[in-house]
Coordinates of C-alpha atoms and ligand atoms in Angstrom, one line a residue:
M1 CA -24.0 -6.8 15.4
L2 CA -21.9 -9.0 17.7
L3 CA -19.4 -11.5 16.5
E4 CA -20.7 -15.0 16.1
Q5 CA -18.9 -17.5 18.3
V6 CA -15.5 -18.3 16.8
E7 CA -12.4 -20.2 17.9
Y8 CA -9.4 -18.0 18.7
V9 CA -5.8 -19.2 18.8
R10 CA -2.6 -17.3 19.5
P11 CA 0.3 -19.4 18.1
Q12 CA 3.7 -18.9 19.8
S13 CA 5.7 -19.2 16.6
L14 CA 5.4 -18.6 12.8
D15 CA 5.8 -22.3 12.2
E16 CA 2.9 -23.0 14.5
A17 CA 0.7 -20.4 12.7
L18 CA 1.6 -21.9 9.3
E19 CA 0.7 -25.4 10.6
I20 CA -2.7 -24.3 11.8
L21 CA -3.4 -22.4 8.5
A22 CA -2.3 -25.4 6.4
N23 CA -4.5 -27.9 8.3
D24 CA -7.7 -25.9 8.5
D25 CA -9.4 -24.4 5.5
G26 CA -11.6 -22.4 7.8
A27 CA -8.7 -20.7 9.6
A28 CA -7.9 -17.0 8.9
P29 CA -5.0 -14.8 10.1
L30 CA -6.0 -12.0 12.4
A31 CA -3.6 -9.0 12.4
G32 CA -5.0 -5.6 13.5
G33 CA -8.5 -7.1 13.3
Q34 CA -10.1 -3.9 12.1
S35 CA -11.4 -5.1 8.8
L36 CA -11.7 -8.8 9.5
T37 CA -13.8 -8.4 12.7
N38 CA -16.1 -5.9 10.9
V39 CA -16.5 -8.4 8.0
L40 CA -17.4 -11.1 10.5
K41 CA -19.7 -9.0 12.6
N42 CA -21.6 -8.0 9.4
R43 CA -21.8 -11.7 8.4
V44 CA -20.2 -11.0 5.0
A45 CA -17.9 -13.9 5.6
S46 CA -17.3 -16.5 8.3
V47 CA -14.3 -18.3 9.6
D48 CA -13.9 -21.2 11.9
V49 CA -10.6 -20.2 13.6
L50 CA -9.1 -16.8 14.1
V51 CA -5.3 -17.2 14.1
D52 CA -3.9 -14.2 15.9
I53 CA -0.6 -13.3 14.3
S54 CA -0.2 -9.9 15.8
A55 CA 2.4 -10.8 18.4
L56 CA 4.6 -13.0 16.3
G57 CA 8.2 -11.8 16.4
D58 CA 8.8 -12.9 12.8
L59 CA 6.2 -10.5 11.6
A60 CA 7.4 -7.6 13.7
G61 CA 9.9 -4.8 13.4
I62 CA 11.5 -2.7 10.7
T63 CA 15.1 -3.4 9.7
R64 CA 17.6 -2.0 7.2
T65 CA 18.6 -4.5 4.5
A66 CA 22.1 -5.0 3.3
D67 CA 21.5 -2.9 0.2
G68 CA 20.1 0.0 2.1
G69 CA 16.4 -0.9 1.7
L70 CA 13.8 -1.8 4.4
S71 CA 12.4 -5.0 5.6
I72 CA 9.1 -4.3 7.2
G73 CA 7.3 -7.0 9.2
A74 CA 3.7 -7.7 8.1
C75 CA 2.4 -6.8 11.6
V76 CA 4.1 -3.4 11.8
T77 CA 1.3 -0.8 12.5
Y78 CA 0.8 2.4 10.6
D79 CA 1.9 4.3 13.7
E80 CA 5.1 2.4 13.8
L81 CA 5.7 3.2 10.1
D82 CA 5.0 6.9 10.8
R83 CA 7.4 7.0 13.8
S84 CA 10.2 4.9 12.4
A85 CA 13.4 6.8 12.0
E86 CA 14.6 4.2 9.4
V87 CA 11.5 4.7 7.3
R88 CA 11.7 8.4 7.5
Q89 CA 15.3 8.5 6.6
S90 CA 15.1 6.5 3.4
H91 CA 11.4 6.3 2.4
W92 CA 9.9 9.4 3.9
M93 CA 6.7 9.2 1.9
L94 CA 5.8 5.7 3.1
G95 CA 5.8 7.1 6.7
E96 CA 3.8 10.1 5.5
V97 CA 1.1 8.0 3.9
A98 CA 0.8 5.9 7.0
A99 CA 0.6 9.1 9.1
H100 CA -2.4 10.2 7.1
I101 CA -4.5 7.1 7.5
E102 CA -7.8 7.9 9.3
D103 CA -7.2 8.5 13.0
Q104 CA -4.8 7.5 15.8
Q105 CA -6.9 4.6 16.9
I106 CA -6.8 3.1 13.4
R107 CA -3.1 3.8 13.2
N108 CA -2.4 2.1 16.5
K109 CA -3.9 -1.2 15.4
G110 CA -3.9 -1.4 11.6
T111 CA -1.0 -3.3 10.1
I112 CA 0.8 -2.9 6.8
G113 CA 0.2 -6.6 6.1
G114 CA -3.5 -6.4 6.8
N115 CA -3.8 -3.2 4.7
C116 CA -2.3 -5.1 1.8
C117 CA -3.8 -8.6 2.3
L118 CA -7.3 -7.1 2.5
S119 CA -6.8 -5.5 -1.0
D120 CA -9.5 -3.0 -0.4
P121 CA -9.1 -0.6 -3.4
T122 CA -9.6 2.4 -1.1
N123 CA -6.7 1.5 1.2
N124 CA -3.8 3.9 1.4
L125 CA -0.7 1.8 1.4
P126 CA -0.9 -0.4 -1.8
P127 CA -0.2 2.3 -4.4
I128 CA 2.8 3.8 -2.6
L129 CA 4.3 0.3 -2.2
V130 CA 3.8 -0.4 -5.9
A131 CA 5.5 2.9 -6.7
L132 CA 8.5 2.0 -4.5
D133 CA 8.9 -1.4 -6.2
A134 CA 8.2 -3.2 -2.9
V135 CA 8.3 -7.0 -2.8
M136 CA 5.9 -9.1 -0.7
E137 CA 7.6 -12.0 1.2
L138 CA 5.2 -14.9 1.6
R139 CA 5.5 -18.1 3.7
S140 CA 3.5 -21.3 3.9
R141 CA 4.2 -24.6 5.6
S142 CA 5.7 -25.9 2.3
G143 CA 8.1 -22.9 1.6
R144 CA 8.5 -19.3 0.8
R145 CA 8.2 -17.1 -2.3
S146 CA 8.5 -13.4 -3.2
V147 CA 5.9 -11.5 -5.2
E148 CA 6.3 -8.0 -6.5
A149 CA 3.8 -5.6 -5.1
A150 CA 2.7 -4.8 -8.6
D151 CA 1.6 -8.5 -9.0
F152 CA 0.3 -9.0 -5.5
F153 CA -3.0 -7.1 -5.8
K154 CA -5.2 -9.2 -8.1
G155 CA -8.6 -7.6 -7.8
Y156 CA -11.3 -6.3 -5.6
F157 CA -10.4 -7.8 -2.2
A158 CA -8.2 -10.4 -4.0
T159 CA -4.5 -11.0 -3.7
A160 CA -1.9 -13.5 -4.9
L161 CA -2.0 -15.2 -1.5
E162 CA -2.6 -19.0 -1.8
P163 CA -4.6 -20.8 0.9
G164 CA -2.4 -21.4 4.0
E165 CA 0.0 -18.6 3.0
L166 CA 1.0 -15.7 5.2
L167 CA 2.5 -12.4 4.2
V168 CA 5.5 -12.3 6.5
S169 CA 7.3 -9.1 5.5
I170 CA 7.6 -6.4 2.8
T171 CA 10.9 -5.5 1.3
V172 CA 11.2 -2.0 0.0
P173 CA 14.4 -1.5 -2.0
Q174 CA 16.6 1.5 -1.5
M175 CA 15.8 4.3 -4.0
P176 CA 18.5 5.3 -6.4
E177 CA 20.3 8.6 -5.6
R178 CA 18.4 11.8 -6.5
S179 CA 15.0 10.0 -6.1
G180 CA 11.9 11.2 -4.4
A181 CA 8.3 10.0 -3.9
G182 CA 5.0 11.8 -4.0
Y183 CA 1.4 10.9 -3.2
A184 CA -1.9 12.7 -3.9
S185 CA -5.6 11.7 -3.2
L186 CA -8.9 13.2 -4.1
A187 CA -11.9 12.7 -1.8
V188 CA -15.1 14.5 -2.4
G189 CA -17.0 15.2 0.9
A190 CA -16.1 15.2 4.5
D191 CA -14.9 11.8 5.8
A192 CA -15.2 10.3 2.2
K193 CA -12.9 7.6 1.0
A194 CA -10.5 8.6 -1.8
M195 CA -12.1 8.5 -5.3
V196 CA -8.7 8.7 -7.1
R197 CA -5.2 8.4 -5.8
A198 CA -1.8 8.7 -7.4
A199 CA 1.7 7.7 -6.1
A200 CA 4.8 8.6 -8.0
R201 CA 8.6 8.0 -7.7
V202 CA 11.1 9.9 -9.9
T203 CA 14.9 9.8 -10.2
L204 CA 16.6 12.8 -11.6
D205 CA 19.9 13.2 -13.4
R206 CA 23.0 14.7 -11.8
D207 CA 21.9 18.3 -12.6
H208 CA 18.4 17.7 -11.2
A209 CA 17.1 18.9 -14.5
T210 CA 15.9 15.7 -16.3
I211 CA 13.8 12.8 -15.1
V212 CA 15.7 9.6 -15.8
D213 CA 13.2 7.1 -14.3
S214 CA 9.7 7.2 -13.0
R215 CA 6.8 5.3 -11.6
V216 CA 3.2 6.6 -11.9
V217 CA 0.7 4.4 -10.0
L218 CA -3.0 5.1 -10.0
A219 CA -5.5 3.7 -7.5
R220 CA -9.3 3.7 -7.5
V221 CA -9.1 4.0 -11.3
A222 CA -9.1 0.2 -11.6
H223 CA -9.7 -2.2 -8.6
V224 CA -6.0 -2.6 -8.1
P225 CA -3.2 -0.1 -8.0
T226 CA -2.1 0.2 -11.6
R227 CA 1.1 1.6 -13.2
D228 CA 0.5 3.9 -16.1
A229 CA 3.4 2.7 -18.3
E230 CA 2.6 5.3 -21.0
A231 CA 2.8 8.2 -18.6
E232 CA 6.1 6.8 -17.2
A233 CA 7.5 6.6 -20.8
R234 CA 6.6 10.2 -21.4
L235 CA 8.2 11.3 -18.2
N236 CA 11.4 9.4 -18.6
G237 CA 13.8 11.7 -20.4
A238 CA 11.5 14.8 -19.9
D239 CA 12.7 18.0 -18.3
A240 CA 11.8 18.2 -14.6
T241 CA 9.8 21.4 -15.2
D242 CA 6.2 22.3 -14.5
D243 CA 5.4 22.5 -18.2
A244 CA 7.0 19.2 -19.1
V245 CA 5.4 17.4 -16.2
R246 CA 2.0 18.9 -17.0
A247 CA 2.4 17.8 -20.7
A248 CA 3.4 14.3 -19.7
C249 CA 0.5 13.9 -17.2
A250 CA -2.1 15.3 -19.6
G251 CA -2.4 11.8 -21.1
V252 CA -2.5 9.9 -17.7
A253 CA -5.2 7.2 -17.7
D254 CA -6.0 7.8 -21.4
G255 CA -5.1 4.2 -22.2
M256 CA -7.3 2.9 -19.3
Q257 CA -11.0 2.4 -18.7
P258 CA -11.6 3.9 -15.3
I259 CA -14.4 2.5 -13.2
T260 CA -17.7 4.2 -12.6
D261 CA -19.3 4.0 -9.2
V262 CA -21.5 6.0 -6.9
H263 CA -18.5 8.2 -6.1
G264 CA -17.7 9.3 -9.6
S265 CA -18.0 8.5 -13.3
S266 CA -15.3 7.0 -15.4
E267 CA -14.6 10.2 -17.2
Y268 CA -14.4 12.3 -14.0
R269 CA -11.9 9.8 -12.6
R270 CA -9.8 10.0 -15.7
Q271 CA -9.6 13.8 -15.5
M272 CA -8.8 13.7 -11.8
A273 CA -6.2 11.0 -12.3
K274 CA -4.3 13.4 -14.5
V275 CA -4.4 16.1 -11.7
M276 CA -3.4 13.7 -8.9
A277 CA -0.6 12.2 -11.0
R278 CA 0.8 15.7 -11.7
R279 CA 0.7 16.6 -8.1
A280 CA 2.4 13.4 -7.1
V281 CA 5.1 13.8 -9.7
D282 CA 5.6 17.4 -8.7
Q283 CA 6.1 16.3 -5.1
A284 CA 8.4 13.6 -6.1
I285 CA 10.6 16.0 -8.0
A286 CA 10.7 18.5 -5.2
A287 CA 11.6 15.7 -2.8
A288 CA 14.4 14.4 -5.1
R289 CA 15.8 17.9 -5.4
G290 CA 15.5 18.6 -1.7
G291 CA 17.3 15.5 -0.7
R292 CA 14.2 14.3 1.1
N293 CA 12.6 11.3 -0.4
G294 CA 9.0 12.6 -0.2
S295 CA 6.9 15.5 1.1
S296 CA 3.3 15.8 2.3
A297 CA 0.9 12.9 1.6
G298 CA -2.0 15.2 1.6
G299 CA -5.3 13.8 2.9
N300 CA -7.0 10.4 2.9
Ligands
FAD401 C1 -13.2 3.1 10.9 C2 -12.1 2.6 9.9 C3 -11.5 3.5 9.1 C4 -10.5 3.1 8.2 N1 -9.9 4.0 7.4 C5 -8.9 3.6 6.6 C6 -8.2 4.5 5.7 O1 -8.5 5.7 5.7 N2 -7.2 4.0 4.9 C7 -6.8 2.7 5.0 O2 -5.9 2.3 4.2 N3 -7.5 1.8 5.8 C8 -8.5 2.2 6.6 N4 -9.1 1.3 7.3 C9 -8.8 -0.1 7.2 C10 -7.8 -0.5 8.3 O3 -6.6 0.2 7.9 C11 -7.5 -1.9 8.4 O4 -6.7 -2.0 9.5 C12 -6.9 -2.7 7.3 O5 -7.6 -2.6 6.1 C13 -6.6 -4.1 7.6 O6 -5.5 -4.2 8.5 P1 -5.6 -5.0 9.8 O7 -4.2 -5.1 10.3 O8 -6.7 -4.5 10.7 O9 -6.0 -6.5 9.2 P2 -7.1 -7.5 9.6 O10 -8.5 -6.9 9.7 O11 -6.7 -8.3 10.8 O12 -7.1 -8.5 8.3 C14 -7.5 -8.1 7.1 C15 -7.5 -9.3 6.1 O13 -6.1 -9.6 5.8 C16 -5.8 -10.9 6.2 N5 -4.4 -10.8 6.8 C17 -4.0 -9.9 7.7 N6 -2.6 -10.0 7.8 C18 -2.2 -11.0 7.0 C19 -0.9 -11.6 6.8 N7 0.2 -11.1 7.4 N8 -0.9 -12.6 5.9 C20 -2.0 -13.0 5.2 N9 -3.2 -12.5 5.4 C21 -3.3 -11.5 6.3 C22 -6.8 -11.3 7.2 O14 -7.0 -12.7 7.3 C23 -8.0 -10.6 6.7 O15 -8.6 -11.3 5.6 C24 -10.1 1.7 8.2 C25 -10.7 0.8 9.1 C26 -11.7 1.2 9.9 C27 -12.4 0.2 10.9

């Protein structure tokens, strides 16, 4: 189906974009346009004005923050994340997850901001951003606020964004020394979307023998990326060995009620969440030991 006629504007500044969004309830930001235009073509939603934010300088670029973290503009594409020397140097796994999204055409246009603001539970970037303790920087005509990634995703295609607000950038703090990240997905069938994902971050002690801090984030178990606090508590203080990680991950998702859908039952998801979490934690430990902050993202 073709797009219905819709007004298109290309503001020259962030302030101009925020002004348009504040004054018109029917205006929507257009970033990579890959999801929004499909939604509009399929008549699932309608907008009066498409506000093209893709060329705004305030939403572009990746810079190093004073504390060694990253500030990533909302309109940075997956391809830019993949190719960024800054990202690869300090947050290898974030670049790796971006590098595994679909195909080159999608990676050329899809933006980190669009990926998050859509809040499609199958999207790749939200779980790794939660695992990395990322913070979403929001602006509206009336001010700015910061929302932790863990609180940004509110539900199926729902976020903490208020009407008239834009995600401007994402701050990813520097990881502590001896930290690494991992990411694992399960998709059943060729070209299938992931049924379960896990992202992990661990920090090891000086001897690289004990896990001192961890994040275990599950996606597609609930409609939003969800930290498994019980699994994290079991990992913190555990030996960084296969047996100890396997034992800690055996209870992953036991305190949750995974969704059932056409792709898999609740119980199947729970079992696969344990496997994906173990793989992600194993990768994170290897990365922390190897001095590289992540290894292969492995699939969609
Ligand atoms: C064929 C195909 C395959 C795909 N495969 C994958 C995949 O494997 N993994 C994956 O993660 N994704 C996948 N996607 C989704 C794709 O990555 C989209 O690009 C992404 O979901 C949205 O990013 P976008 O930049 O295109 O945003 P848009 O489509 O422009 O916007 C999406 C939504 O977010 C809002 N929005 C965008 N930016 C902002 C902002 N800065 N502030 C506030 N609101 C904003 C828009 O108003 C809109 O509601 C696929 C898409 C297609 C078409």
